[in-house]
Every structure is written in C-alpha cells, then in structure tokens.
PDB file of C-alpha atoms in Angstrom:
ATOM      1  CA  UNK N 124     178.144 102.688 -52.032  1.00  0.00           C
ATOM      2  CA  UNK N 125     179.905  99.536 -50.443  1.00  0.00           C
ATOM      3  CA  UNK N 126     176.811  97.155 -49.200  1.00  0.00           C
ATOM      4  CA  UNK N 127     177.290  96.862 -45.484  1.00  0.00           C
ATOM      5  CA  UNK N 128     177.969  93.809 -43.500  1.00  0.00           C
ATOM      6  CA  UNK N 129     175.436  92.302 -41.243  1.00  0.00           C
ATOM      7  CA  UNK N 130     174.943  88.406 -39.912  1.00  0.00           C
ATOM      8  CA  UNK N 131     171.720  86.994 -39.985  1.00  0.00           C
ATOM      9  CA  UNK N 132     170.367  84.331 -37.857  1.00  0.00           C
ATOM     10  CA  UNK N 133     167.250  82.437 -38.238  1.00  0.00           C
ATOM     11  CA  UNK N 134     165.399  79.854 -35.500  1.00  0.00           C
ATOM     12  CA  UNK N 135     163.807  77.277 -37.294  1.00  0.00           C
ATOM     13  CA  UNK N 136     160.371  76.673 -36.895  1.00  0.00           C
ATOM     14  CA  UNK N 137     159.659  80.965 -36.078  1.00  0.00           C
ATOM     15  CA  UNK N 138     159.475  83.714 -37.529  1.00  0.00           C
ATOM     16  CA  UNK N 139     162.279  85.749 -38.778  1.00  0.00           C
ATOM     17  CA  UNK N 140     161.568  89.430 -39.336  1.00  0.00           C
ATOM     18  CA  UNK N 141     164.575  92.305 -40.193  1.00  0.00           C
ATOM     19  CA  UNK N 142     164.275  95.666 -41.697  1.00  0.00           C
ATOM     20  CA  UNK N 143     166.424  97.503 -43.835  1.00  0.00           C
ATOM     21  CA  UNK N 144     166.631 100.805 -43.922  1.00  0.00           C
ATOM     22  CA  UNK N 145     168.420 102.588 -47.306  1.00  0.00           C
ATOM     23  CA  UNK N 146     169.299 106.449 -46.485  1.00  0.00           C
ATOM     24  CA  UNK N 147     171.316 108.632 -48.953  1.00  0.00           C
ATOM     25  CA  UNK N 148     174.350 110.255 -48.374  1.00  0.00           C
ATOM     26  CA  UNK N 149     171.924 113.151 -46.486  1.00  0.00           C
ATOM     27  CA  UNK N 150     170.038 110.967 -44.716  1.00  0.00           C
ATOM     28  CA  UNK N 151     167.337 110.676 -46.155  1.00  0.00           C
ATOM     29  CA  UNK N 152     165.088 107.713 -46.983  1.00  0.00           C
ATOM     30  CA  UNK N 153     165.310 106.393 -50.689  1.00  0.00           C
ATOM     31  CA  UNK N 154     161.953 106.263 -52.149  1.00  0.00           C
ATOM     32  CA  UNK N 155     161.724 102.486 -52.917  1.00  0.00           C
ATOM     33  CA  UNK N 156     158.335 103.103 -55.107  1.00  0.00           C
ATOM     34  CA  UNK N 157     158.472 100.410 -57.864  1.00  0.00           C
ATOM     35  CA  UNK N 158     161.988  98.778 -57.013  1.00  0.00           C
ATOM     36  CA  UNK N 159     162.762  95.151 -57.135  1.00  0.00           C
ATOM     37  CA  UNK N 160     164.213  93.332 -54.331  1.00  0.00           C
ATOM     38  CA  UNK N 161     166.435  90.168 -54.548  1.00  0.00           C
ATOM     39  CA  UNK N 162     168.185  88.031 -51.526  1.00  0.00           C
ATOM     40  CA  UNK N 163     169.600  84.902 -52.332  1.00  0.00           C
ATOM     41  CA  UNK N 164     171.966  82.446 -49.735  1.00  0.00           C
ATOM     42  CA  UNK N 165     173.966  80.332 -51.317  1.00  0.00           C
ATOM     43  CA  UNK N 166     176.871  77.906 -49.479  1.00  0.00           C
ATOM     44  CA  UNK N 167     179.709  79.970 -50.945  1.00  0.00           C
ATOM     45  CA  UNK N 168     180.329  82.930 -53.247  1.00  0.00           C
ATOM     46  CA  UNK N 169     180.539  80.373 -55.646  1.00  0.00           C
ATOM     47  CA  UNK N 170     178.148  77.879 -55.234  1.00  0.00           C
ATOM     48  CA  UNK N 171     175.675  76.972 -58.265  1.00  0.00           C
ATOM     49  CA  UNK N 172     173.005  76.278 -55.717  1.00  0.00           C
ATOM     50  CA  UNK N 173     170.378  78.494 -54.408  1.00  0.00           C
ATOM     51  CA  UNK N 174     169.425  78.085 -50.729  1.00  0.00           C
ATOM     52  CA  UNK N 175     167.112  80.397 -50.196  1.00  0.00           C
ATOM     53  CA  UNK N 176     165.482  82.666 -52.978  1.00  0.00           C
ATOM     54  CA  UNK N 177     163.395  85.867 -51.944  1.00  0.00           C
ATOM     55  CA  UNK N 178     162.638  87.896 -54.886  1.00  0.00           C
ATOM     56  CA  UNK N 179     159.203  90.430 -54.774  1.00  0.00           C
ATOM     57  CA  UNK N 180     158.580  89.371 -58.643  1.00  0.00           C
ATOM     58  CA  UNK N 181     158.279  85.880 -57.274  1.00  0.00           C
ATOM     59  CA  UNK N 182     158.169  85.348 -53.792  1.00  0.00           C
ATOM     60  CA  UNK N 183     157.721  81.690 -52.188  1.00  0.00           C
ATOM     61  CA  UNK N 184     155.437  80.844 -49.999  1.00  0.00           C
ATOM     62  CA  UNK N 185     155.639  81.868 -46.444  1.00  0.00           C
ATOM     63  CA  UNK N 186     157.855  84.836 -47.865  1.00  0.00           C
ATOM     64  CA  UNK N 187     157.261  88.814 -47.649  1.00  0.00           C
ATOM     65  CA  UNK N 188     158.849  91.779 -48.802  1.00  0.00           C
ATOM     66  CA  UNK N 189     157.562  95.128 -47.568  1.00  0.00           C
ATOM     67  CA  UNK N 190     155.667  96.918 -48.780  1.00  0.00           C
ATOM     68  CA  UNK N 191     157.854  99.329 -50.671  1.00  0.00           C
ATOM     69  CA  UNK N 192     157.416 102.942 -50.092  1.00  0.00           C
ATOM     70  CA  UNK N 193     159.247 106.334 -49.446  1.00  0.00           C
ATOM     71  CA  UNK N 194     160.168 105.366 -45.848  1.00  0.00           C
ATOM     72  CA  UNK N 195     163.266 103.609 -47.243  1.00  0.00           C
ATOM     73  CA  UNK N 196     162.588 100.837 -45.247  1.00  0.00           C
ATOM     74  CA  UNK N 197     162.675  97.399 -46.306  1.00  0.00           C
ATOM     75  CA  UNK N 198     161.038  94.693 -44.657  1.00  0.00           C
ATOM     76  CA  UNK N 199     161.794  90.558 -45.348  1.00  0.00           C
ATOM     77  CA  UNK N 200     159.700  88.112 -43.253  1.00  0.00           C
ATOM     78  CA  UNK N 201     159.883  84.219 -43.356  1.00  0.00           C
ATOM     79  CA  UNK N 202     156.842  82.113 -41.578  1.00  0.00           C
ATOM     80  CA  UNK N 203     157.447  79.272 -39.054  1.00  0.00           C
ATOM     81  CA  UNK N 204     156.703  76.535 -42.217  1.00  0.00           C
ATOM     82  CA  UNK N 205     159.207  78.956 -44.340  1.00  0.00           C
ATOM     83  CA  UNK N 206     162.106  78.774 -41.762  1.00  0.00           C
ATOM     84  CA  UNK N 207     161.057  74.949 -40.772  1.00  0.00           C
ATOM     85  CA  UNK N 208     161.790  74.296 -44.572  1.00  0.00           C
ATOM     86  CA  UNK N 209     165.427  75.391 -44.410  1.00  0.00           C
ATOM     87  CA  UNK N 210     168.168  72.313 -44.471  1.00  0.00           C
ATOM     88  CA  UNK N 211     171.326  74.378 -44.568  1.00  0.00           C
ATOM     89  CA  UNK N 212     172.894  75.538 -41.217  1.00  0.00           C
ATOM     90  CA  UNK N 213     175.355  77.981 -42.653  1.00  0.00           C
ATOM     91  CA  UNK N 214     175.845  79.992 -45.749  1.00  0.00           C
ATOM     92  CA  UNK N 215     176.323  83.558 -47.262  1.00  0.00           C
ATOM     93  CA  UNK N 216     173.558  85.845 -48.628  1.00  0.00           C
ATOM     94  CA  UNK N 217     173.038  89.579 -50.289  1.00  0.00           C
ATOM     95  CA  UNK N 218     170.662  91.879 -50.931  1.00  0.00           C
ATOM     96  CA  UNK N 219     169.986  94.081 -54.059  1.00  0.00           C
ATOM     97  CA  UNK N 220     167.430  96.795 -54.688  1.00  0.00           C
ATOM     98  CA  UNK N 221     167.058  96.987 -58.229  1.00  0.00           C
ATOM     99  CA  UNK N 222     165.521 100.414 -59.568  1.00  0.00           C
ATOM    100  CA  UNK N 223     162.008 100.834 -61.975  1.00  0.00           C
ATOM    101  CA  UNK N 224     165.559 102.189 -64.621  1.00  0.00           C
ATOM    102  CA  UNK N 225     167.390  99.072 -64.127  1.00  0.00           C
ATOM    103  CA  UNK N 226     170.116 100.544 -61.831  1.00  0.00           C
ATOM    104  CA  UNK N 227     171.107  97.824 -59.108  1.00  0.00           C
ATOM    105  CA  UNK N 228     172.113  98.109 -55.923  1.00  0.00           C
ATOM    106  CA  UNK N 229     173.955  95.217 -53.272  1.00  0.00           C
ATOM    107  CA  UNK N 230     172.825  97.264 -50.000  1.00  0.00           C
ATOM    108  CA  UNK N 231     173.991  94.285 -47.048  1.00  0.00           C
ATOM    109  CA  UNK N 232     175.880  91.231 -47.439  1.00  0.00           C
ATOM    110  CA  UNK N 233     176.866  88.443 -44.641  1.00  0.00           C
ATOM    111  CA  UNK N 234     176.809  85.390 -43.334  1.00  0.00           C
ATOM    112  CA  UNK N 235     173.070  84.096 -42.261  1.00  0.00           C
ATOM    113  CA  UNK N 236     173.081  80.870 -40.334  1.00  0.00           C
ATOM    114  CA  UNK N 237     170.387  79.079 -39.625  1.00  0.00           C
ATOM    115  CA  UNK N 238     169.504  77.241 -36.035  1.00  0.00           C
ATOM    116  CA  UNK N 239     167.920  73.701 -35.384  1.00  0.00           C
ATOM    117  CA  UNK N 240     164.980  73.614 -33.428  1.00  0.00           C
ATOM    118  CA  UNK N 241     164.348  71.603 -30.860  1.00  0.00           C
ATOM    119  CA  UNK N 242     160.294  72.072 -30.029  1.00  0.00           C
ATOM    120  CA  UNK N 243     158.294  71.560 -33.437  1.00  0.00           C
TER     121      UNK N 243
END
C-alpha cells in the first residue's frame, strides 16, 4: 500500500483535530487494537531535526492519539499551548501504524504548514 498524500495545516494558538481512517482493500476498517502510532515533521526528508514528535508510547503534552479500536479510525489532536509551541512555518511529515507483530505501515505523507496567529 502506497501512503496517501494529504497537506496539513495548523492555526497556531487552536486546536488542530484530523482523523484517519485505514480500510483494507474490502473496505473494511483495520482493527487498530494494540498498534503503535508515530508522526514526525521534520524540515526536509533529510533533516536530522525533529519538529514535531507524536508517538502514543510517548506522547507530549497537549498531544492525543485516539483511542485505538476496530473502527479503523485514527484520531491526532494538538491543544492551543501545543500548536502555540510550534516555531516552524513549513515542513514535511508521515504517519506510521506500527502492528502489536512489528509490521509497519506509512499510511499519509505531506506537507503540514503551520500558520501565525495573530490574536493570542
């Protein structure tokens, strides 16, 4: 499965809220009982530095994943602090859903950019 390609855009100082939802070839919702899920942004492919880390074996504060069930849905939030907290306007980000057996999946890839806000 190629990961699909979606932009994200987050407003400092709100909240940011998407769900993903993970079908198989069917249709049908992929039981996410016990999987691990990883997003990082980073300023390039490349880049050594992380700019923004969610992880549901260590998430940061202001940070949610889920909850992980057999809807196949998967649900990343950020808080107004979180996305107030972001210094990076533009970089590139994935997402993997790693399996209880090890077996890793990148399910969306993109661009995310991040806007200034004006009223704090």
């Amino acid at each position: 499965m190629t990961a699909a390609q979606h932009n994200l855009v987050i407003e400092q100082h709100a909240t940011f809220r998407r769900e993903i939802r993970w079908n198989d070839a069917a249709g049908n919702p992929i039981n996410l009982t016990g999987y691990r899920i990883r997003m990082q942004a980073r300023q390039e492919h490349s880049s050594s530095t992380v700019l923004l880390d969610f992880d549901t074996a260590a998430l940061g504060p202001g940070m949610t994943i889920g909850p992980l069930n057999s809807t196949g849905v998967i649900s990343i939030a950020l808080s107004p602090t979180a996305t107030a907290a972001l210094s990076f306007q533009n970089a590139r980000y994935d997402l993997i859903a790693i399996a209880p057996g090890g077996e890793t999946h990148r399910l969306i890839e993109g661009r995310m950019s991040v806007v200034p806000a004006v009223t704090r």
